[in-house]
């Protein structure tokens, strides 16, 4: 028996008493479009996220974490209900969430929990199942955003990530009943397009340069849906709209003429004069340089091929810098939440989760945005930190195949709440708990069984022209079926091709594998009862 085991056993009786006395709280932090590629705990080579890493050190980092439908509203609906999109009804961002349906916050409420939802909601109907909500309107704004606080519209001054955190900390400190357990959602707008940094972070990374991903100039051969998307950094990322090169007299023309009337106001219209001045101090010199180098040429249509290649590189740098600045503020605010929990003796009885509504392309395939079942957007970061007093593992990784429909049953089980049989996800508590803790109602040491995951994306053609598709992901392969305008199967061996560059479907030697995967895919569609199986077969 090594020294560590002795220490753990020695602590056990105290831990049991603690777990018996103190029901587990939940703090669920979710960003919007945060790529795992930009988290140092996930091996980022471009930035440091010390606070998210701090959470990973005291919890479990999932290395095979995926979503069920890579888009904001749908992802949130999957998370709340523990069900795939066809079952919860919110298939794309044009839908309205049916708030009368079962969600895990409602079940927690019935079990005596206080529930609070703060930040980006994006489900159109107002939240149900929360004792308190203070949500951003629609997509939310980065500066001086408007919130709906228990039914009332309020504009708040400042930067969205900081305000959302302030509201959460205020709820913890002043608005909840300290005698009852709680489940708090902290949902950031950041780092969603158009990646507007906090004023205090504007000068970060200015001298950094980022290497273009090796498949930045992917030609999409063998992948027809990828050929017709509109989320390319080179073609679709707008220098004015996305990259903020809006000069006061609008000499730099947006690629999209409908945006021109807006110019700089697109960014500054919600800001007060001090915020505008700080914003301009950073962007105006960059705009002047940009104007000198590219502005006139773009306006007069005289860009050469060499100019275009240079512009692509410039756009990538600008995109990365702004995105990473926005992440820097997210990380700082995650740190504030952890500090608060620590300072207020809540760290030892709170399950803390960090995740994103989906992954994001940081130039892989030449893209920004998400939606595809390709790895960068299908995956999402997921860290869960269960305190040791509840048997929580610390500083380890889990390679179990998990999906956002699994969060609801996990939280229900962790709080000792019954999991209704119609929930489609599975609890991953066994992945984050190493030992059964007597008296802790949520105890479960059973590991998640080996499983394959199901995906279904619907939003087409808006806004980035990503064709509808569904598919299956096994630990090694992914098989996707695009349907509608593009009708095509795609098959990837992710061990050999983790970047989804070589579509093997129909290639010699893949027939048996394809047949097996199709069978498993159909089994998943039957298990989850997705009606698409009746209309799109082969
Ligand atoms: C907005 C963005 C899109 C993005 C969708 C969905 N355009 O419409 O680029 O794909 O949201 O994102 S923007 O010009 O309004 O920024 S989601 O994460 O909210 O689903
Ligand atoms: Ca999103």
PDB file of C-alpha atoms in Angstrom, residues 8-257:
ATOM      1  CA  UNK A   8      -6.951   8.655   1.119  1.00  0.00           C
ATOM      2  CA  UNK A   9      -8.265   5.950   3.413  1.00  0.00           C
ATOM      3  CA  UNK A  10      -7.470   8.074   6.425  1.00  0.00           C
ATOM      4  CA  UNK A  11      -9.588  10.850   4.987  1.00  0.00           C
ATOM      5  CA  UNK A  12     -12.534   8.659   4.117  1.00  0.00           C
ATOM      6  CA  UNK A  13     -14.613   8.780   7.307  1.00  0.00           C
ATOM      7  CA  UNK A  14     -14.450  12.557   7.343  1.00  0.00           C
ATOM      8  CA  UNK A  15     -15.387  12.634   3.686  1.00  0.00           C
ATOM      9  CA  UNK A  16     -18.433  10.429   4.313  1.00  0.00           C
ATOM     10  CA  UNK A  17     -19.691  12.654   7.053  1.00  0.00           C
ATOM     11  CA  UNK A  18     -19.178  15.686   4.857  1.00  0.00           C
ATOM     12  CA  UNK A  19     -21.015  14.182   1.902  1.00  0.00           C
ATOM     13  CA  UNK A  20     -23.870  13.139   4.161  1.00  0.00           C
ATOM     14  CA  UNK A  21     -24.217  16.574   5.677  1.00  0.00           C
ATOM     15  CA  UNK A  22     -23.774  18.671   2.580  1.00  0.00           C
ATOM     16  CA  UNK A  23     -25.759  18.034  -0.562  1.00  0.00           C
ATOM     17  CA  UNK A  24     -23.785  18.606  -3.736  1.00  0.00           C
ATOM     18  CA  UNK A  25     -24.141  21.947  -5.541  1.00  0.00           C
ATOM     19  CA  UNK A  26     -23.572  22.386  -9.269  1.00  0.00           C
ATOM     20  CA  UNK A  27     -21.878  25.287 -11.055  1.00  0.00           C
ATOM     21  CA  UNK A  28     -22.103  24.797 -14.799  1.00  0.00           C
ATOM     22  CA  UNK A  29     -20.022  27.222 -16.881  1.00  0.00           C
ATOM     23  CA  UNK A  30     -20.608  27.106 -20.617  1.00  0.00           C
ATOM     24  CA  UNK A  31     -19.100  29.261 -23.319  1.00  0.00           C
ATOM     25  CA  UNK A  32     -20.394  29.844 -26.793  1.00  0.00           C
ATOM     26  CA  UNK A  33     -18.035  28.534 -29.505  1.00  0.00           C
ATOM     27  CA  UNK A  34     -14.989  27.856 -27.349  1.00  0.00           C
ATOM     28  CA  UNK A  35     -12.674  25.487 -29.227  1.00  0.00           C
ATOM     29  CA  UNK A  36     -10.694  22.872 -27.294  1.00  0.00           C
ATOM     30  CA  UNK A  37      -7.737  23.954 -29.467  1.00  0.00           C
ATOM     31  CA  UNK A  38      -7.542  27.161 -27.430  1.00  0.00           C
ATOM     32  CA  UNK A  39      -7.417  25.666 -23.930  1.00  0.00           C
ATOM     33  CA  UNK A  40      -3.976  24.891 -22.536  1.00  0.00           C
ATOM     34  CA  UNK A  41      -5.311  21.914 -20.562  1.00  0.00           C
ATOM     35  CA  UNK A  42      -6.251  20.512 -23.985  1.00  0.00           C
ATOM     36  CA  UNK A  43      -2.743  21.124 -25.298  1.00  0.00           C
ATOM     37  CA  UNK A  44      -3.203  24.531 -26.912  1.00  0.00           C
ATOM     38  CA  UNK A  45      -0.055  25.808 -28.543  1.00  0.00           C
ATOM     39  CA  UNK A  46      -1.409  29.318 -28.990  1.00  0.00           C
ATOM     40  CA  UNK A  47      -2.539  30.467 -25.550  1.00  0.00           C
ATOM     41  CA  UNK A  48      -2.660  29.798 -21.827  1.00  0.00           C
ATOM     42  CA  UNK A  49      -5.820  29.363 -19.841  1.00  0.00           C
ATOM     43  CA  UNK A  50      -4.504  29.015 -16.285  1.00  0.00           C
ATOM     44  CA  UNK A  51      -7.904  29.080 -14.622  1.00  0.00           C
ATOM     45  CA  UNK A  52      -9.599  26.526 -16.848  1.00  0.00           C
ATOM     46  CA  UNK A  53      -6.465  24.442 -16.356  1.00  0.00           C
ATOM     47  CA  UNK A  54      -6.840  24.886 -12.605  1.00  0.00           C
ATOM     48  CA  UNK A  55     -10.250  23.302 -12.854  1.00  0.00           C
ATOM     49  CA  UNK A  56      -8.828  20.441 -14.941  1.00  0.00           C
ATOM     50  CA  UNK A  57      -6.226  19.857 -12.234  1.00  0.00           C
ATOM     51  CA  UNK A  58      -8.949  19.361  -9.688  1.00  0.00           C
ATOM     52  CA  UNK A  59     -11.183  17.280 -11.920  1.00  0.00           C
ATOM     53  CA  UNK A  60     -11.536  15.143 -15.013  1.00  0.00           C
ATOM     54  CA  UNK A  61     -10.811  16.345 -18.528  1.00  0.00           C
ATOM     55  CA  UNK A  62     -12.791  14.466 -21.154  1.00  0.00           C
ATOM     56  CA  UNK A  63     -10.799  13.793 -24.303  1.00  0.00           C
ATOM     57  CA  UNK A  64     -13.713  12.351 -26.282  1.00  0.00           C
ATOM     58  CA  UNK A  65     -16.431  14.858 -25.570  1.00  0.00           C
ATOM     59  CA  UNK A  66     -18.910  15.620 -28.363  1.00  0.00           C
ATOM     60  CA  UNK A  67     -22.173  17.417 -29.036  1.00  0.00           C
ATOM     61  CA  UNK A  68     -25.322  16.017 -30.631  1.00  0.00           C
ATOM     62  CA  UNK A  69     -25.920  18.954 -33.013  1.00  0.00           C
ATOM     63  CA  UNK A  70     -23.204  21.569 -33.365  1.00  0.00           C
ATOM     64  CA  UNK A  71     -25.148  24.791 -32.953  1.00  0.00           C
ATOM     65  CA  UNK A  72     -26.068  26.984 -30.020  1.00  0.00           C
ATOM     66  CA  UNK A  73     -29.832  26.647 -29.436  1.00  0.00           C
ATOM     67  CA  UNK A  74     -29.926  22.950 -30.309  1.00  0.00           C
ATOM     68  CA  UNK A  75     -26.947  22.221 -28.104  1.00  0.00           C
ATOM     69  CA  UNK A  76     -28.530  24.017 -25.148  1.00  0.00           C
ATOM     70  CA  UNK A  77     -31.789  22.138 -25.668  1.00  0.00           C
ATOM     71  CA  UNK A  78     -29.904  18.804 -25.720  1.00  0.00           C
ATOM     72  CA  UNK A  79     -28.095  19.736 -22.537  1.00  0.00           C
ATOM     73  CA  UNK A  80     -31.268  20.770 -20.690  1.00  0.00           C
ATOM     74  CA  UNK A  81     -33.355  17.785 -21.733  1.00  0.00           C
ATOM     75  CA  UNK A  82     -30.778  14.999 -22.069  1.00  0.00           C
ATOM     76  CA  UNK A  83     -32.379  14.242 -25.446  1.00  0.00           C
ATOM     77  CA  UNK A  84     -31.396  14.523 -29.092  1.00  0.00           C
ATOM     78  CA  UNK A  85     -32.744  17.431 -31.157  1.00  0.00           C
ATOM     79  CA  UNK A  86     -35.592  15.545 -32.863  1.00  0.00           C
ATOM     80  CA  UNK A  87     -36.841  14.511 -29.410  1.00  0.00           C
ATOM     81  CA  UNK A  88     -36.654  17.946 -27.748  1.00  0.00           C
ATOM     82  CA  UNK A  89     -37.945  19.739 -30.860  1.00  0.00           C
ATOM     83  CA  UNK A  90     -35.204  22.401 -31.068  1.00  0.00           C
ATOM     84  CA  UNK A  91     -33.465  21.261 -34.240  1.00  0.00           C
ATOM     85  CA  UNK A  92     -32.032  24.597 -35.406  1.00  0.00           C
ATOM     86  CA  UNK A  93     -31.653  28.199 -34.293  1.00  0.00           C
ATOM     87  CA  UNK A  94     -34.942  29.273 -35.928  1.00  0.00           C
ATOM     88  CA  UNK A  95     -36.953  27.151 -33.477  1.00  0.00           C
ATOM     89  CA  UNK A  96     -38.585  28.105 -30.187  1.00  0.00           C
ATOM     90  CA  UNK A  97     -37.887  25.900 -27.201  1.00  0.00           C
ATOM     91  CA  UNK A  98     -40.975  24.263 -25.741  1.00  0.00           C
ATOM     92  CA  UNK A  99     -40.397  25.211 -22.123  1.00  0.00           C
ATOM     93  CA  UNK A 100     -43.244  23.028 -20.904  1.00  0.00           C
ATOM     94  CA  UNK A 101     -41.190  19.886 -21.491  1.00  0.00           C
ATOM     95  CA  UNK A 102     -39.128  18.051 -18.902  1.00  0.00           C
ATOM     96  CA  UNK A 103     -35.679  19.504 -18.227  1.00  0.00           C
ATOM     97  CA  UNK A 104     -33.143  18.600 -15.581  1.00  0.00           C
ATOM     98  CA  UNK A 105     -33.337  22.002 -13.797  1.00  0.00           C
ATOM     99  CA  UNK A 106     -37.064  21.316 -13.270  1.00  0.00           C
ATOM    100  CA  UNK A 107     -36.281  17.902 -11.817  1.00  0.00           C
ATOM    101  CA  UNK A 108     -33.647  19.424  -9.549  1.00  0.00           C
ATOM    102  CA  UNK A 109     -36.139  22.057  -8.423  1.00  0.00           C
ATOM    103  CA  UNK A 110     -38.605  19.323  -7.509  1.00  0.00           C
ATOM    104  CA  UNK A 111     -35.817  17.689  -5.518  1.00  0.00           C
ATOM    105  CA  UNK A 112     -35.390  20.864  -3.457  1.00  0.00           C
ATOM    106  CA  UNK A 113     -32.632  22.582  -5.420  1.00  0.00           C
ATOM    107  CA  UNK A 114     -32.468  26.294  -6.161  1.00  0.00           C
ATOM    108  CA  UNK A 115     -31.773  26.863  -9.828  1.00  0.00           C
ATOM    109  CA  UNK A 116     -30.394  29.950 -11.538  1.00  0.00           C
ATOM    110  CA  UNK A 117     -29.630  30.676 -15.193  1.00  0.00           C
ATOM    111  CA  UNK A 118     -27.363  33.624 -16.010  1.00  0.00           C
ATOM    112  CA  UNK A 119     -26.063  34.726 -19.432  1.00  0.00           C
ATOM    113  CA  UNK A 120     -26.716  33.470 -22.959  1.00  0.00           C
ATOM    114  CA  UNK A 121     -29.907  31.447 -23.250  1.00  0.00           C
ATOM    115  CA  UNK A 122     -30.756  31.591 -26.976  1.00  0.00           C
ATOM    116  CA  UNK A 123     -33.843  29.395 -26.821  1.00  0.00           C
ATOM    117  CA  UNK A 124     -36.363  32.177 -27.702  1.00  0.00           C
ATOM    118  CA  UNK A 125     -39.008  31.188 -25.126  1.00  0.00           C
ATOM    119  CA  UNK A 126     -38.269  32.414 -21.609  1.00  0.00           C
ATOM    120  CA  UNK A 127     -36.514  30.009 -19.236  1.00  0.00           C
ATOM    121  CA  UNK A 128     -38.629  27.597 -17.210  1.00  0.00           C
ATOM    122  CA  UNK A 129     -37.371  25.523 -14.315  1.00  0.00           C
ATOM    123  CA  UNK A 130     -35.291  28.330 -12.817  1.00  0.00           C
ATOM    124  CA  UNK A 131     -35.939  30.178  -9.563  1.00  0.00           C
ATOM    125  CA  UNK A 132     -33.916  33.019 -10.972  1.00  0.00           C
ATOM    126  CA  UNK A 133     -32.926  33.939 -14.490  1.00  0.00           C
ATOM    127  CA  UNK A 134     -30.992  36.848 -15.908  1.00  0.00           C
ATOM    128  CA  UNK A 135     -30.433  36.129 -19.574  1.00  0.00           C
ATOM    129  CA  UNK A 136     -28.892  37.977 -22.488  1.00  0.00           C
ATOM    130  CA  UNK A 137     -31.373  38.878 -25.218  1.00  0.00           C
ATOM    131  CA  UNK A 138     -30.968  36.671 -28.328  1.00  0.00           C
ATOM    132  CA  UNK A 139     -27.296  36.162 -29.151  1.00  0.00           C
ATOM    133  CA  UNK A 140     -26.361  38.830 -26.596  1.00  0.00           C
ATOM    134  CA  UNK A 141     -24.030  41.788 -27.077  1.00  0.00           C
ATOM    135  CA  UNK A 142     -20.438  42.070 -25.934  1.00  0.00           C
ATOM    136  CA  UNK A 143     -20.732  45.675 -24.756  1.00  0.00           C
ATOM    137  CA  UNK A 144     -23.402  47.140 -22.513  1.00  0.00           C
ATOM    138  CA  UNK A 145     -25.672  44.163 -23.174  1.00  0.00           C
ATOM    139  CA  UNK A 146     -29.364  43.950 -22.461  1.00  0.00           C
ATOM    140  CA  UNK A 147     -30.515  41.218 -20.105  1.00  0.00           C
ATOM    141  CA  UNK A 148     -33.956  39.935 -19.268  1.00  0.00           C
ATOM    142  CA  UNK A 149     -34.009  39.562 -15.531  1.00  0.00           C
ATOM    143  CA  UNK A 150     -36.998  37.569 -14.354  1.00  0.00           C
ATOM    144  CA  UNK A 151     -39.116  39.105 -17.155  1.00  0.00           C
ATOM    145  CA  UNK A 152     -37.739  42.648 -17.085  1.00  0.00           C
ATOM    146  CA  UNK A 153     -35.397  44.109 -19.750  1.00  0.00           C
ATOM    147  CA  UNK A 154     -32.306  45.815 -18.292  1.00  0.00           C
ATOM    148  CA  UNK A 155     -29.269  47.224 -20.062  1.00  0.00           C
ATOM    149  CA  UNK A 156     -26.088  46.828 -18.042  1.00  0.00           C
ATOM    150  CA  UNK A 157     -22.888  48.756 -18.499  1.00  0.00           C
ATOM    151  CA  UNK A 158     -19.655  46.916 -19.188  1.00  0.00           C
ATOM    152  CA  UNK A 159     -18.351  43.798 -20.869  1.00  0.00           C
ATOM    153  CA  UNK A 160     -20.560  40.765 -21.235  1.00  0.00           C
ATOM    154  CA  UNK A 161     -18.264  38.076 -19.771  1.00  0.00           C
ATOM    155  CA  UNK A 162     -17.503  40.175 -16.704  1.00  0.00           C
ATOM    156  CA  UNK A 163     -21.112  41.219 -16.181  1.00  0.00           C
ATOM    157  CA  UNK A 164     -22.365  37.644 -16.500  1.00  0.00           C
ATOM    158  CA  UNK A 165     -19.813  36.580 -13.896  1.00  0.00           C
ATOM    159  CA  UNK A 166     -20.695  39.508 -11.614  1.00  0.00           C
ATOM    160  CA  UNK A 167     -24.360  38.522 -11.767  1.00  0.00           C
ATOM    161  CA  UNK A 168     -23.505  34.918 -10.952  1.00  0.00           C
ATOM    162  CA  UNK A 169     -21.327  35.888  -7.999  1.00  0.00           C
ATOM    163  CA  UNK A 170     -23.971  38.280  -6.778  1.00  0.00           C
ATOM    164  CA  UNK A 171     -26.570  35.520  -6.936  1.00  0.00           C
ATOM    165  CA  UNK A 172     -24.285  33.235  -4.956  1.00  0.00           C
ATOM    166  CA  UNK A 173     -23.520  35.895  -2.374  1.00  0.00           C
ATOM    167  CA  UNK A 174     -26.845  37.650  -1.952  1.00  0.00           C
ATOM    168  CA  UNK A 175     -29.748  36.059  -3.724  1.00  0.00           C
ATOM    169  CA  UNK A 176     -29.828  32.368  -2.906  1.00  0.00           C
ATOM    170  CA  UNK A 177     -30.900  30.658   0.267  1.00  0.00           C
ATOM    171  CA  UNK A 178     -27.643  29.401   1.811  1.00  0.00           C
ATOM    172  CA  UNK A 179     -29.530  26.574   3.537  1.00  0.00           C
ATOM    173  CA  UNK A 180     -30.506  24.877   0.286  1.00  0.00           C
ATOM    174  CA  UNK A 181     -28.372  23.262  -2.431  1.00  0.00           C
ATOM    175  CA  UNK A 182     -28.150  25.026  -5.774  1.00  0.00           C
ATOM    176  CA  UNK A 183     -27.514  24.556  -9.462  1.00  0.00           C
ATOM    177  CA  UNK A 184     -26.120  27.661 -11.138  1.00  0.00           C
ATOM    178  CA  UNK A 185     -25.670  28.065 -14.895  1.00  0.00           C
ATOM    179  CA  UNK A 186     -23.121  30.643 -16.051  1.00  0.00           C
ATOM    180  CA  UNK A 187     -23.437  30.912 -19.832  1.00  0.00           C
ATOM    181  CA  UNK A 188     -21.108  33.274 -21.634  1.00  0.00           C
ATOM    182  CA  UNK A 189     -21.749  34.884 -24.977  1.00  0.00           C
ATOM    183  CA  UNK A 190     -18.003  34.772 -25.494  1.00  0.00           C
ATOM    184  CA  UNK A 191     -16.216  33.865 -27.708  1.00  0.00           C
ATOM    185  CA  UNK A 192     -19.012  33.974 -30.322  1.00  0.00           C
ATOM    186  CA  UNK A 193     -18.611  35.900 -33.547  1.00  0.00           C
ATOM    187  CA  UNK A 194     -17.645  38.760 -33.950  1.00  0.00           C
ATOM    188  CA  UNK A 195     -15.038  38.099 -31.243  1.00  0.00           C
ATOM    189  CA  UNK A 196     -15.036  41.520 -29.579  1.00  0.00           C
ATOM    190  CA  UNK A 197     -12.425  41.648 -26.790  1.00  0.00           C
ATOM    191  CA  UNK A 198     -12.732  43.417 -23.471  1.00  0.00           C
ATOM    192  CA  UNK A 199     -11.019  46.825 -23.545  1.00  0.00           C
ATOM    193  CA  UNK A 200      -8.444  45.705 -20.984  1.00  0.00           C
ATOM    194  CA  UNK A 201      -7.372  42.825 -23.258  1.00  0.00           C
ATOM    195  CA  UNK A 202      -7.098  44.711 -26.545  1.00  0.00           C
ATOM    196  CA  UNK A 203      -3.330  44.932 -26.538  1.00  0.00           C
ATOM    197  CA  UNK A 204      -2.717  41.263 -25.766  1.00  0.00           C
ATOM    198  CA  UNK A 205      -1.186  39.056 -28.465  1.00  0.00           C
ATOM    199  CA  UNK A 206      -0.522  42.043 -30.741  1.00  0.00           C
ATOM    200  CA  UNK A 207       2.989  40.806 -31.419  1.00  0.00           C
ATOM    201  CA  UNK A 208       2.069  37.146 -31.767  1.00  0.00           C
ATOM    202  CA  UNK A 209       1.835  35.410 -35.096  1.00  0.00           C
ATOM    203  CA  UNK A 210       0.026  32.168 -35.677  1.00  0.00           C
ATOM    204  CA  UNK A 211       0.853  29.438 -38.098  1.00  0.00           C
ATOM    205  CA  UNK A 212      -1.896  28.597 -40.544  1.00  0.00           C
ATOM    206  CA  UNK A 213      -3.224  25.069 -39.938  1.00  0.00           C
ATOM    207  CA  UNK A 214      -1.740  22.580 -42.394  1.00  0.00           C
ATOM    208  CA  UNK A 215      -5.137  22.069 -44.054  1.00  0.00           C
ATOM    209  CA  UNK A 216      -5.982  25.776 -44.313  1.00  0.00           C
ATOM    210  CA  UNK A 217      -5.993  25.415 -48.101  1.00  0.00           C
ATOM    211  CA  UNK A 218      -8.079  22.250 -48.093  1.00  0.00           C
ATOM    212  CA  UNK A 219      -9.591  21.770 -51.569  1.00  0.00           C
ATOM    213  CA  UNK A 220     -12.478  19.676 -50.173  1.00  0.00           C
ATOM    214  CA  UNK A 221     -11.986  16.960 -52.748  1.00  0.00           C
ATOM    215  CA  UNK A 222     -14.344  14.048 -52.213  1.00  0.00           C
ATOM    216  CA  UNK A 223     -16.538  16.114 -49.865  1.00  0.00           C
ATOM    217  CA  UNK A 224     -19.330  17.912 -51.704  1.00  0.00           C
ATOM    218  CA  UNK A 225     -20.963  19.491 -48.660  1.00  0.00           C
ATOM    219  CA  UNK A 226     -17.633  20.988 -47.663  1.00  0.00           C
ATOM    220  CA  UNK A 227     -17.268  22.392 -51.176  1.00  0.00           C
ATOM    221  CA  UNK A 228     -20.422  24.458 -50.889  1.00  0.00           C
ATOM    222  CA  UNK A 229     -20.122  25.820 -47.311  1.00  0.00           C
ATOM    223  CA  UNK A 230     -19.783  29.536 -46.649  1.00  0.00           C
ATOM    224  CA  UNK A 231     -17.611  29.721 -43.602  1.00  0.00           C
ATOM    225  CA  UNK A 232     -14.245  30.187 -45.170  1.00  0.00           C
ATOM    226  CA  UNK A 233     -11.802  32.644 -43.666  1.00  0.00           C
ATOM    227  CA  UNK A 234     -10.538  33.557 -47.119  1.00  0.00           C
ATOM    228  CA  UNK A 235     -13.921  33.993 -48.803  1.00  0.00           C
ATOM    229  CA  UNK A 236     -16.552  34.589 -46.156  1.00  0.00           C
ATOM    230  CA  UNK A 237     -14.858  36.236 -43.197  1.00  0.00           C
ATOM    231  CA  UNK A 238     -15.465  39.918 -43.732  1.00  0.00           C
ATOM    232  CA  UNK A 239     -12.677  42.413 -43.106  1.00  0.00           C
ATOM    233  CA  UNK A 240     -15.105  45.034 -41.850  1.00  0.00           C
ATOM    234  CA  UNK A 241     -17.843  42.970 -40.247  1.00  0.00           C
ATOM    235  CA  UNK A 242     -15.662  40.309 -38.651  1.00  0.00           C
ATOM    236  CA  UNK A 243     -12.250  41.871 -38.438  1.00  0.00           C
ATOM    237  CA  UNK A 244     -13.295  45.403 -37.506  1.00  0.00           C
ATOM    238  CA  UNK A 245     -11.475  47.309 -40.239  1.00  0.00           C
ATOM    239  CA  UNK A 246     -14.235  49.891 -40.375  1.00  0.00           C
ATOM    240  CA  UNK A 247     -12.733  53.329 -40.817  1.00  0.00           C
ATOM    241  CA  UNK A 248     -14.667  56.465 -40.055  1.00  0.00           C
ATOM    242  CA  UNK A 249     -15.124  57.455 -43.688  1.00  0.00           C
ATOM    243  CA  UNK A 250     -15.753  53.896 -44.852  1.00  0.00           C
ATOM    244  CA  UNK A 251     -13.020  53.791 -47.463  1.00  0.00           C
ATOM    245  CA  UNK A 252     -12.458  50.148 -46.709  1.00  0.00           C
ATOM    246  CA  UNK A 253     -15.289  48.321 -48.300  1.00  0.00           C
ATOM    247  CA  UNK A 254     -16.908  45.378 -46.725  1.00  0.00           C
ATOM    248  CA  UNK A 255     -17.090  42.280 -48.883  1.00  0.00           C
ATOM    249  CA  UNK A 256     -20.766  42.439 -48.155  1.00  0.00           C
ATOM    250  CA  UNK A 257     -22.232  45.722 -49.502  1.00  0.00           C
TER     251      UNK A 257
END
